[in-house]
Coordinates of C-alpha atoms in Angstrom, one line a residue:
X21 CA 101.3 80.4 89.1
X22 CA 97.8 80.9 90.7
X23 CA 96.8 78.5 93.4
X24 CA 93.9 76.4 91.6
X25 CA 91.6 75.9 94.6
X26 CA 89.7 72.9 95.5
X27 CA 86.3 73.2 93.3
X28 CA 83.2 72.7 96.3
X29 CA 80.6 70.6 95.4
X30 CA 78.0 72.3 92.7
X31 CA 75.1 73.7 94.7
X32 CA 73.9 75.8 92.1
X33 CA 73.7 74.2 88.5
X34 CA 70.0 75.2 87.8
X35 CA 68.8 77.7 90.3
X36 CA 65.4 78.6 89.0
X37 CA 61.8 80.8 90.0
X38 CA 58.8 79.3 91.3
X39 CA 57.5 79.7 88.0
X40 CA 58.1 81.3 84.8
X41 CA 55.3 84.4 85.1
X42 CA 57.5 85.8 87.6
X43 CA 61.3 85.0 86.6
X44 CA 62.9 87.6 88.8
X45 CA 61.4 85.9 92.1
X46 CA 63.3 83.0 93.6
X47 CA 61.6 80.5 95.6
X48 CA 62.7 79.2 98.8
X49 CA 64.7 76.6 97.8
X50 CA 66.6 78.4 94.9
X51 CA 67.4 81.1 97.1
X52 CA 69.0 78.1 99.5
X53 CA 70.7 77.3 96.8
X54 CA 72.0 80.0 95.6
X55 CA 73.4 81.5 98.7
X56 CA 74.9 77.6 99.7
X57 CA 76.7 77.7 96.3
X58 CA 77.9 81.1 96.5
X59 CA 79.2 80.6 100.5
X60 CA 80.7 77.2 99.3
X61 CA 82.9 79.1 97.4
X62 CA 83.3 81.9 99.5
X63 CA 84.7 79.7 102.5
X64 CA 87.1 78.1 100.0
X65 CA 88.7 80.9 99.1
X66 CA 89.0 83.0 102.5
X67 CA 90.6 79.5 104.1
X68 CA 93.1 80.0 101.7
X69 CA 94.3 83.2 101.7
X70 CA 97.3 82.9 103.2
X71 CA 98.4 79.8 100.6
X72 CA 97.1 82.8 97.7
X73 CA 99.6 84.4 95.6
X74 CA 99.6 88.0 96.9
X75 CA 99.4 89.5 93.3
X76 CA 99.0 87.6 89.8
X77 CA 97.6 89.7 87.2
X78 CA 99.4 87.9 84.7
X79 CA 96.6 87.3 81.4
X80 CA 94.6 89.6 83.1
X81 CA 94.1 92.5 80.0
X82 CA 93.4 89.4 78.0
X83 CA 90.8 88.0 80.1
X84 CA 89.1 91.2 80.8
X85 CA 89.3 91.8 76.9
X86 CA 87.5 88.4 76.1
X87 CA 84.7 89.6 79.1
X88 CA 83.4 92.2 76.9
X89 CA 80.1 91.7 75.8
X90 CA 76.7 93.2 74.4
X91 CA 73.7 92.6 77.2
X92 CA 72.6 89.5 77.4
X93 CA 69.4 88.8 76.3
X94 CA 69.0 85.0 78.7
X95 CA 70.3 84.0 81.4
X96 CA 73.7 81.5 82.5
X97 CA 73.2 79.4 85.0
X98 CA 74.6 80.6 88.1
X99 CA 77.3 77.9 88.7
X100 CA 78.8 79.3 85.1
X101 CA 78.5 82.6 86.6
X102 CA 80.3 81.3 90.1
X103 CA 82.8 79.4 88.0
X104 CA 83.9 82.5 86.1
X105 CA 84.4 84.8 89.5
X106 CA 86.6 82.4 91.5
X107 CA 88.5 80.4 89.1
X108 CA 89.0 83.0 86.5
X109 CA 87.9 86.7 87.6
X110 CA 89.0 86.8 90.9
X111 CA 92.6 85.1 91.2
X112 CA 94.2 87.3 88.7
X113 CA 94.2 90.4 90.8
X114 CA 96.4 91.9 93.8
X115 CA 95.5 90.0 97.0
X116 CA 94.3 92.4 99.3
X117 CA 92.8 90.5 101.9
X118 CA 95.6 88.5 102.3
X119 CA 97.8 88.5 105.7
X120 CA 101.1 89.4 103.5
X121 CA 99.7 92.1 101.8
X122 CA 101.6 94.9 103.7
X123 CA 100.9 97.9 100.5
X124 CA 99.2 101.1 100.4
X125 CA 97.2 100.6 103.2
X126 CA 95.0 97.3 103.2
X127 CA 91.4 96.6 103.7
X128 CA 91.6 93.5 105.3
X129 CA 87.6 92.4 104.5
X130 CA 86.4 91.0 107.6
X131 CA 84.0 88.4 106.8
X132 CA 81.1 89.4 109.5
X133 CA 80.8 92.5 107.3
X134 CA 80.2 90.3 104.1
X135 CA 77.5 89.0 106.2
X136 CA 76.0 92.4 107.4
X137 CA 75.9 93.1 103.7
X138 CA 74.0 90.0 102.6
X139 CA 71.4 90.7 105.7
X140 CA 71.1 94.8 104.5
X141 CA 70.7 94.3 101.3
X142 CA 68.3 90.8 101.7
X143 CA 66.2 93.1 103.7
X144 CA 66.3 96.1 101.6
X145 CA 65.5 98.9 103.9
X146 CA 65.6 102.4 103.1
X147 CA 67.4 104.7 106.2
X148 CA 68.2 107.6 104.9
X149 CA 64.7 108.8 106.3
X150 CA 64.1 107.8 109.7
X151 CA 60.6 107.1 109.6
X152 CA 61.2 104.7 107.3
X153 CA 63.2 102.4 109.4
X154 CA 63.5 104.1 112.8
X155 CA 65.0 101.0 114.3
X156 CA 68.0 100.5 111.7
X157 CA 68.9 104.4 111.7
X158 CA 69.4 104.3 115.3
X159 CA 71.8 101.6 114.7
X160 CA 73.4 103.5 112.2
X161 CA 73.5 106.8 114.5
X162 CA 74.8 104.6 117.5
X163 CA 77.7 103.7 114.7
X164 CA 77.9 107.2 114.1
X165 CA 78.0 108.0 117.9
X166 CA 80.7 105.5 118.7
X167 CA 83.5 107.1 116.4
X168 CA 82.6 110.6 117.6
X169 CA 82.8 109.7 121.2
X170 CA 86.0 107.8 120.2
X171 CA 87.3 111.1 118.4
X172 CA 86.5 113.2 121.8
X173 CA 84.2 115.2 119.9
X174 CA 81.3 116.7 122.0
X175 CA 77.2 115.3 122.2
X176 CA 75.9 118.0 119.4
X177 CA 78.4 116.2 117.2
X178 CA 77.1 114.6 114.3
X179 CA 78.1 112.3 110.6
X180 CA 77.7 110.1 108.2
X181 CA 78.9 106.9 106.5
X182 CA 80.4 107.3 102.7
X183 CA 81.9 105.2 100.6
X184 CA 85.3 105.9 102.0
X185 CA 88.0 108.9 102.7
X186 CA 87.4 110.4 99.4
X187 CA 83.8 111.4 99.7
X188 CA 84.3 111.9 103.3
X189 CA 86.9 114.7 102.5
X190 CA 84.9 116.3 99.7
X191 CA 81.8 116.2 102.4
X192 CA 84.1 118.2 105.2
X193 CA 85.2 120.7 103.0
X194 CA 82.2 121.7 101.0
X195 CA 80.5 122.3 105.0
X196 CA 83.0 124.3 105.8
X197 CA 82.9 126.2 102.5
X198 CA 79.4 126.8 103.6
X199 CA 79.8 127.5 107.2
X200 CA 82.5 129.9 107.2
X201 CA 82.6 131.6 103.4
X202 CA 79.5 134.0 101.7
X203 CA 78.3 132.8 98.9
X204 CA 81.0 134.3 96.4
X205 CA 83.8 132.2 98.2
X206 CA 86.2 132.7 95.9
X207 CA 88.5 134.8 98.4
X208 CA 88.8 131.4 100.5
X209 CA 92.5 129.9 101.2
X210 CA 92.8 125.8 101.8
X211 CA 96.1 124.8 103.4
X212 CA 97.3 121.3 103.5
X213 CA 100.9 119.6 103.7
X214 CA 102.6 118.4 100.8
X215 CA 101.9 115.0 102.0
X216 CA 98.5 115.4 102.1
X217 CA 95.8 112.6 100.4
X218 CA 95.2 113.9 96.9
X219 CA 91.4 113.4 98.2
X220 CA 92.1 116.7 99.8
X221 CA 92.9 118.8 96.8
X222 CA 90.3 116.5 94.7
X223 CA 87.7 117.6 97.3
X224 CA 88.2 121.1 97.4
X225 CA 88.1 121.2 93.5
X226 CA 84.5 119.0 93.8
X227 CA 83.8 121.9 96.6
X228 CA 84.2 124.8 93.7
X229 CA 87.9 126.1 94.5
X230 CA 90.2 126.8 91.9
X231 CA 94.1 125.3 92.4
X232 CA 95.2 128.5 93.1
X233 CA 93.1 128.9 96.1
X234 CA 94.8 125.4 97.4
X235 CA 98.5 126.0 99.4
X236 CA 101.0 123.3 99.8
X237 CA 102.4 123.2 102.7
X238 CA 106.2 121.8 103.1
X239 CA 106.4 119.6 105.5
X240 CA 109.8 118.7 107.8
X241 CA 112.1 116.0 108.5
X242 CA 109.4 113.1 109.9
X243 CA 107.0 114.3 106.9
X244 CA 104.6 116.5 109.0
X245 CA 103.0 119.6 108.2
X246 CA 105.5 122.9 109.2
X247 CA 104.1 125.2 111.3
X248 CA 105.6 127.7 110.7
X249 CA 105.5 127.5 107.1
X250 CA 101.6 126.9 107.6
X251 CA 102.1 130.4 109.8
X252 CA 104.0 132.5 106.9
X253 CA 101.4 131.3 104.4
X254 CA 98.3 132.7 106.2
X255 CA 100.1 136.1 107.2
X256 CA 100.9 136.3 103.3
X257 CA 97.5 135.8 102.3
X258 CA 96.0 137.9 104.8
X259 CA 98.4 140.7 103.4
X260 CA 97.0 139.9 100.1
X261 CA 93.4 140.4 100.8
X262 CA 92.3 136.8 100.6
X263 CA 90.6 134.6 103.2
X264 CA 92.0 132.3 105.0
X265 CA 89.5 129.7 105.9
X266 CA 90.6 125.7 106.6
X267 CA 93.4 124.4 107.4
X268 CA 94.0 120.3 106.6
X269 CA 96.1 118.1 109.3
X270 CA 96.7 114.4 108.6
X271 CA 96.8 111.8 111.3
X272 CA 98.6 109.3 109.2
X273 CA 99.6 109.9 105.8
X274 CA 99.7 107.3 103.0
X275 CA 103.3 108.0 101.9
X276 CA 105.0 107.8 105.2
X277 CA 102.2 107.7 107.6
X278 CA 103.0 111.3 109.4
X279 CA 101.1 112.2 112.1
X280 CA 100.9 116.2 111.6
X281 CA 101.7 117.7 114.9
X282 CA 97.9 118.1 115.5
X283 CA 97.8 120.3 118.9
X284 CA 100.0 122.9 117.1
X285 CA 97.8 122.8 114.1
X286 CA 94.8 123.5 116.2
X287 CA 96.0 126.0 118.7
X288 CA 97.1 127.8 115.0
X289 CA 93.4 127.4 113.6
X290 CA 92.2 129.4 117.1
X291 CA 93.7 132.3 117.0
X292 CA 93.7 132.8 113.0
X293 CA 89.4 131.5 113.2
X294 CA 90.4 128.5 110.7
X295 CA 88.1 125.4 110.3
X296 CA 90.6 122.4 111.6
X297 CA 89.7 119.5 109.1
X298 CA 91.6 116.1 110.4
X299 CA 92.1 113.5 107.7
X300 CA 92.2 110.6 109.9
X301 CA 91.3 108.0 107.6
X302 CA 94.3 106.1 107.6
X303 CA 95.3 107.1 111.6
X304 CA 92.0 107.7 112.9
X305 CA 91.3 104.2 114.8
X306 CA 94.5 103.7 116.5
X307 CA 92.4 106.4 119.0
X308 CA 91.1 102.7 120.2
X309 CA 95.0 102.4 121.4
X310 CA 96.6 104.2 124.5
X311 CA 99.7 104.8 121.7
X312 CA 97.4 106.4 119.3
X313 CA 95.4 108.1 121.4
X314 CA 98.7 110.1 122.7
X315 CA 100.0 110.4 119.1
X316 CA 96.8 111.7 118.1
X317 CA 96.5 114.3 120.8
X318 CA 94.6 117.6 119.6
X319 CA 92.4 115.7 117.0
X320 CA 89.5 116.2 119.9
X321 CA 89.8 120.4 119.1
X322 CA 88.9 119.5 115.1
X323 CA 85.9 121.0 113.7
X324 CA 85.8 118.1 111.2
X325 CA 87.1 114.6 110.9
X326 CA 87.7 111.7 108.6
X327 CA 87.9 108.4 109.0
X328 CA 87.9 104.7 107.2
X329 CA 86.8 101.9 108.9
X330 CA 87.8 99.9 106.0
X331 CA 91.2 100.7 107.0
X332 CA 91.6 100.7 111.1
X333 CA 88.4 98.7 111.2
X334 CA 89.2 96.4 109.0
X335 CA 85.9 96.3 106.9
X336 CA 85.6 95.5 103.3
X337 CA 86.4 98.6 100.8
X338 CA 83.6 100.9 100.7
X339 CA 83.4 102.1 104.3
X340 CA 84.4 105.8 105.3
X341 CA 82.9 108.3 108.0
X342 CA 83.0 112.1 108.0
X343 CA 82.2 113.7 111.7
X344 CA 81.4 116.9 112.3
X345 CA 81.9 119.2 116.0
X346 CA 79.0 121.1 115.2
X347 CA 76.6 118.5 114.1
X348 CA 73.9 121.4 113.0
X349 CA 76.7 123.0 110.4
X350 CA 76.7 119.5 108.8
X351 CA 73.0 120.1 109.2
X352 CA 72.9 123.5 107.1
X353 CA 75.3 122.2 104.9
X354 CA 73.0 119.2 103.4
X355 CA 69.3 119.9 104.6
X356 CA 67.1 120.5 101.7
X357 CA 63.8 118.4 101.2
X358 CA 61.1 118.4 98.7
X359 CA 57.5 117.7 98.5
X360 CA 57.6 114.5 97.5
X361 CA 59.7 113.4 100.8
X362 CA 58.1 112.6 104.3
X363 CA 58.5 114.8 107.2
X364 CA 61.9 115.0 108.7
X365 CA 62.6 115.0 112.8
X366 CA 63.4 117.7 114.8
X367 CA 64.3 115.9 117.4
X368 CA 68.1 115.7 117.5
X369 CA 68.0 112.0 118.3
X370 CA 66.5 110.9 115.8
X371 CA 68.8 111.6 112.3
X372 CA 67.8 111.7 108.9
X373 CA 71.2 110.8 107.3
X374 CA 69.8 112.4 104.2
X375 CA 69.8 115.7 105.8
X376 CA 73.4 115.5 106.4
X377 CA 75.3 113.8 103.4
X378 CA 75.4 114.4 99.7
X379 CA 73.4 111.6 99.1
X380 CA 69.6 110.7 99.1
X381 CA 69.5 107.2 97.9
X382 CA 72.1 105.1 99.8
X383 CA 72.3 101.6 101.3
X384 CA 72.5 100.6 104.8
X385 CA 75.9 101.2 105.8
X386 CA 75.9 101.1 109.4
X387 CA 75.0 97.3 109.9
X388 CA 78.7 96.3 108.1
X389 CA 79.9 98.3 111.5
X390 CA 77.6 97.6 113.8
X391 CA 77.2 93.8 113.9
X392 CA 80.9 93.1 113.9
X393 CA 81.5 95.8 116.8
X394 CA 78.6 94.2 119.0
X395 CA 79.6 90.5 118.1
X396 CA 82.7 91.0 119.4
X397 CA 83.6 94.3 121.0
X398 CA 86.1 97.1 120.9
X399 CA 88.4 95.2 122.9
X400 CA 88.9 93.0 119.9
X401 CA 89.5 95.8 117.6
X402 CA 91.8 97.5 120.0
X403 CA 93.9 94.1 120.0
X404 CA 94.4 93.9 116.6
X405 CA 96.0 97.7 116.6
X406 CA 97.8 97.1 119.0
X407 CA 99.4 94.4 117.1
X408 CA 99.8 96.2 114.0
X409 CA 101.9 99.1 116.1
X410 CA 104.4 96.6 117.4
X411 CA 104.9 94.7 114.3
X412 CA 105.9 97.9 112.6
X413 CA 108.0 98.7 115.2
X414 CA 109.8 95.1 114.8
X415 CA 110.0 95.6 111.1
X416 CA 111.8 98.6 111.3
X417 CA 114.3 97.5 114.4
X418 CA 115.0 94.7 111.7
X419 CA 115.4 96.6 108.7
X420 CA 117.8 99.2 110.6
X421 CA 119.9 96.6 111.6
X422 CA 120.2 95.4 108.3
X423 CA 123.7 96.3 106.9
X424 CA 123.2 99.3 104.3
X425 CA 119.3 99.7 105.0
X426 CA 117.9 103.4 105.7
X427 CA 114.7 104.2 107.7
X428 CA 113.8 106.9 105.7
X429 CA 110.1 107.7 107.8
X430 CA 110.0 105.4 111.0
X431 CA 106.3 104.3 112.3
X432 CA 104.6 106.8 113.9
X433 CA 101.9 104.4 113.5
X434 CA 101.9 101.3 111.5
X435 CA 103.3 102.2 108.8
X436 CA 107.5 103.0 107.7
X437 CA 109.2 103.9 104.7
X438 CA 112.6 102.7 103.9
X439 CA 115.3 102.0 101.4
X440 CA 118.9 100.4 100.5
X441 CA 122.2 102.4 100.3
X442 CA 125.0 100.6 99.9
X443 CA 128.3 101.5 101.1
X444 CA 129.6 104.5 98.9
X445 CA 126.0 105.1 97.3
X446 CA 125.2 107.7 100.3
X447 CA 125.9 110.4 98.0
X448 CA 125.5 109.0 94.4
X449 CA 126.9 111.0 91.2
X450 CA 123.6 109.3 89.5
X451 CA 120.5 109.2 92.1
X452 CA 118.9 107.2 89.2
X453 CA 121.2 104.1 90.1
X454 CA 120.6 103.9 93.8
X455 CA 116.8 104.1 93.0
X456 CA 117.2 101.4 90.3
X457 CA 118.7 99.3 92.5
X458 CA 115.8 100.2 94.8
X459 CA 113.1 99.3 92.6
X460 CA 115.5 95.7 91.8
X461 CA 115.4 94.8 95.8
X462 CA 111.6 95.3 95.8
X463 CA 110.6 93.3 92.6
X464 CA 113.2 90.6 94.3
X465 CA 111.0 90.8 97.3
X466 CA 107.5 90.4 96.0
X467 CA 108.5 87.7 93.4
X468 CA 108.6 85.4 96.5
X469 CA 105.3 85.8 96.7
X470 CA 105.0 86.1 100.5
X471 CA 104.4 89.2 101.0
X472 CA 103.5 92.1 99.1
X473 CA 105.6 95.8 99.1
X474 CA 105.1 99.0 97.3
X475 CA 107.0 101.9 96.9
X476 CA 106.8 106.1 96.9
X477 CA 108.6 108.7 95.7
X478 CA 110.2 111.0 98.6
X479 CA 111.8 113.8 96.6
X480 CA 113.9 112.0 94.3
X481 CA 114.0 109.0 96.6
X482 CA 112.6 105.9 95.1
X483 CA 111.6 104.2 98.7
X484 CA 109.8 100.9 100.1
X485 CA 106.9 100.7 102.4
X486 CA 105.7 98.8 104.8
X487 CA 102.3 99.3 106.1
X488 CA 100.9 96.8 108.6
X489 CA 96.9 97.4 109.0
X490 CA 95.2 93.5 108.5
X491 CA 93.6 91.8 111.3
X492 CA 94.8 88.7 109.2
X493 CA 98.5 89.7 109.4
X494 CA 100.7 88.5 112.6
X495 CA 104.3 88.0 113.6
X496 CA 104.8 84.9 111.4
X497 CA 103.6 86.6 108.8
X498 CA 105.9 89.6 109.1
X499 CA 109.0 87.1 109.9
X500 CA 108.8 85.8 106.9
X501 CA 108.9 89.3 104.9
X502 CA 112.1 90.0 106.8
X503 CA 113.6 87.0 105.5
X504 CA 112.2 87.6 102.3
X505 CA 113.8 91.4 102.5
X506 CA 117.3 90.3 103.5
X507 CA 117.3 87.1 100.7
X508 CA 116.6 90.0 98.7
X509 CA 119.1 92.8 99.5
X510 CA 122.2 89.8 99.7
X511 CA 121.0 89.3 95.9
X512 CA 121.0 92.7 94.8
X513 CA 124.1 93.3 96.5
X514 CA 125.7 89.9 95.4
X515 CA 126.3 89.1 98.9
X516 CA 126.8 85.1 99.2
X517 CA 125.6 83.1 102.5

């Protein structure tokens, strides 16, 4: 059942204006008490995280069903309103911010960007235009110029905050579209892995290429892009007239977490003139790490790079970046103004973001990165990865030792793949059975409620993944999945003691 959390003391049962010509406008003691109730709250339920469920959607259709409603017409008092989110809304859902949620790959919501948030958004200025708040865009652009120095990329290098990998991707690709193609750029070939982000493919569609201008690439025994298949495909569609154009890598992939074999890759894209698009979003921040930084080695030659800070960085969901080696091609991909806009800068130090993202009208991103990084330092950060890479190299050391357990992708990063074959299942007459008893072990697993797993599909391979990437998860944490794993494999395996 879901942890019913101690109820705070009511801060907030008639939050009211300083009058009733002007309803919208809180004074200062309703906005007090509004943000005091709402924190109240707030604080109880990070503190308990870790006691959370990690997912109880149980009655959840049936309360969303019963949320329905026309507009309302007056107002509920916000401690109703508060009442509803945390004790109803918000525990039936998958606990993503919890230190045992080890699935897909987490966004652990670090509370100093919940904070940066409230302060943006309180404030309300507009930095898309520079002029408008020269101060805060220069934060932004020092955000901006952190990741691409942390990337390698050079000084004329420029990007943007999105909302995350997805837009990030689709922001990459339609640059390069109009960097290296004409106009009538139907002739253009994409190349990814199989393994790829289906961001990638989504993106290029959003970009204005048809699936058959999209090749998958197969990828080899650790899950990472084939060369030399990647080679046969260009030659092929050279030979058939078309152009080849961009080529996508992934440092860290969300099935296995591969690590394409990014030098390769990019001395490839050289000699055949191929944009090099990285899709770092997962991978990208482990560049903070000595490890990463040599497992990443060649993502510095990219023309173009993706990355999620509310993955490596740990931010709340919402956070992506796109960079871009030549900042001006990001430039004359996304410059157009209008007569109705202020002047724009010239001076390439001082960035209108609107000049080089899709959007016009967007919030102030940066500070959820910013205030964090300067409370605290990349020394923290790099801590916390470093973490992350050894605990997935102690959960796999354990899982291989575990009698019948296969690594099926082993952490390249912080993330592993893995599944059970029993004794005399290696080579089952019906693949069907060894994944059912595959999907048994990891329902056994997350019915304990202590940590959370999900699964993938390699080939016909119904497999289990761990992926370690919150600042709230540590070695006790991960112990007690282990536990949880072989309770769980001695049960499906009827295996007493």
């Amino acid at each position: 059942m879901t942890e019913t959390l101690a109820r705070p003391a009511n801060r907030a049962n008639d939050v009211t204006s300083d009058g009733r010509d002007h309803p919208l406008e809180l004074d200062t003691d309703a906005m007090r008490g509004l943000v005091e109730a709402a924190l109240e709250r707030i604080v109880a339920h990070v503190s308990s995280l870790p006691r959370q469920p990690l997912s109880d959607t149980r009655g959840g259709a049936e309360l969303a069903r019963t949320l329905a409603e026309p507009l309302p017409e007056t107002g509920t008092p916000a401690a109703e309103l508060l009442d509803l989110l945390f004790d109803r809304a918000v525990p039936l859902s998958y606990n993503t911010a919890s230190p045992g949620y080890l699935a897909y790959i987490p966004g652990g919501g670090l509370f100093h960007a919940a904070v940066a948030d409230l302060i943006a958004d309180s404030v309300n200025r507009y930095t898309s235009i520079f002029t408008m708040a020269p101060a805060l865009a220069r934060l932004e652009a020092n955000v901006v110029d952190w990741f691409c120095q942390l990337a390698g990329l050079p000084k004329e290098a420029r990007g943007t905050l999105t909302t995350g990998g997805s837009l990030a991707n689709f922001t990459a690709l339609f640059t390069a579209r109009r960097e290296r193609l004409p106009d009538d750029f139907l002739c253009g070939v994409i190349y990814a892995s199989t393994e790829a982000h289906h961001s990638v493919a989504k993106g290029a569609l959003l970009a204005g290429f048809p699936e058959r201008n999209i090749r998958a690439i197969p990828t080899d025994e650790r899950f990472r892009l084939r060369v030399d298949a990647l080679e046969a495909a260009i030659a092929e569609d050279r030979a058939q007239g078309l152009t080849p154009f961009l080529v996508v890598a992934s440092a860290g992939t969300t099935n296995t977490g591969a690590v394409d074999p990014l030098e390769e890759v990019a001395e490839i894209s050289a000699r055949e003139k191929l944009w090099l698009h990285v899709d770092a979003a997962y991978g990208g921040f482990f560049l903070l790490t000595e490890e990463g930084k040599r497992t990443l080695r060649g993502i510095e030659r990219a023309d173009s790079i993706v990355l999620d800070p509310h993955k490596g960085l740990f931010l709340p969901y919402g956070t992506g970046a796109v960079l871009v080696r030549d900042g001006q091609a990001l430039h004359r991909a996304h410059a157009l103004t209008a007569d109705y806009m202020p002047h724009m800068q010239n001076d390439p130090d001082l960035v209108d973001f609107c000049l080089y993202s899709p959007e016009l009208s967007r919030p102030f991103r940066g500070l959820r990165v910013w205030l964090p990084f300067k409370m605290h330092g990349a020394g923290a950060f790099r801590e916390q990865l470093e973490e992350k890479l050894a605990l997935a190299r102690l959960a796999a050391d354990r899982i291989r030792a575990m009698e019948g357990m296969e690594i099926l992708a082993e952490p390249q990063l912080s993330l592993l793949a893995f599944r059970l074959v029993p004794p005399g299942m290696d080579d089952p007459a019906d693949p069907e059975e060894l994944n059912r008893l595959n999907q048994r072990l990891l329902e056994r697993v997350n019915a304990r409620q202590r940590v959370f797993l999900t699964s993938t599909m390699l080939g016909n391979r119904f497999t289990l993944r761990i992926c370690v990437l919150s600042f709230r998860t540590h070695r006790d944490r991960m112990e007690e999945g282990l536990e949880d794993l072989e309770a769980a494999r001695r049960e499906v395996l009827g295996v007493s003691g």
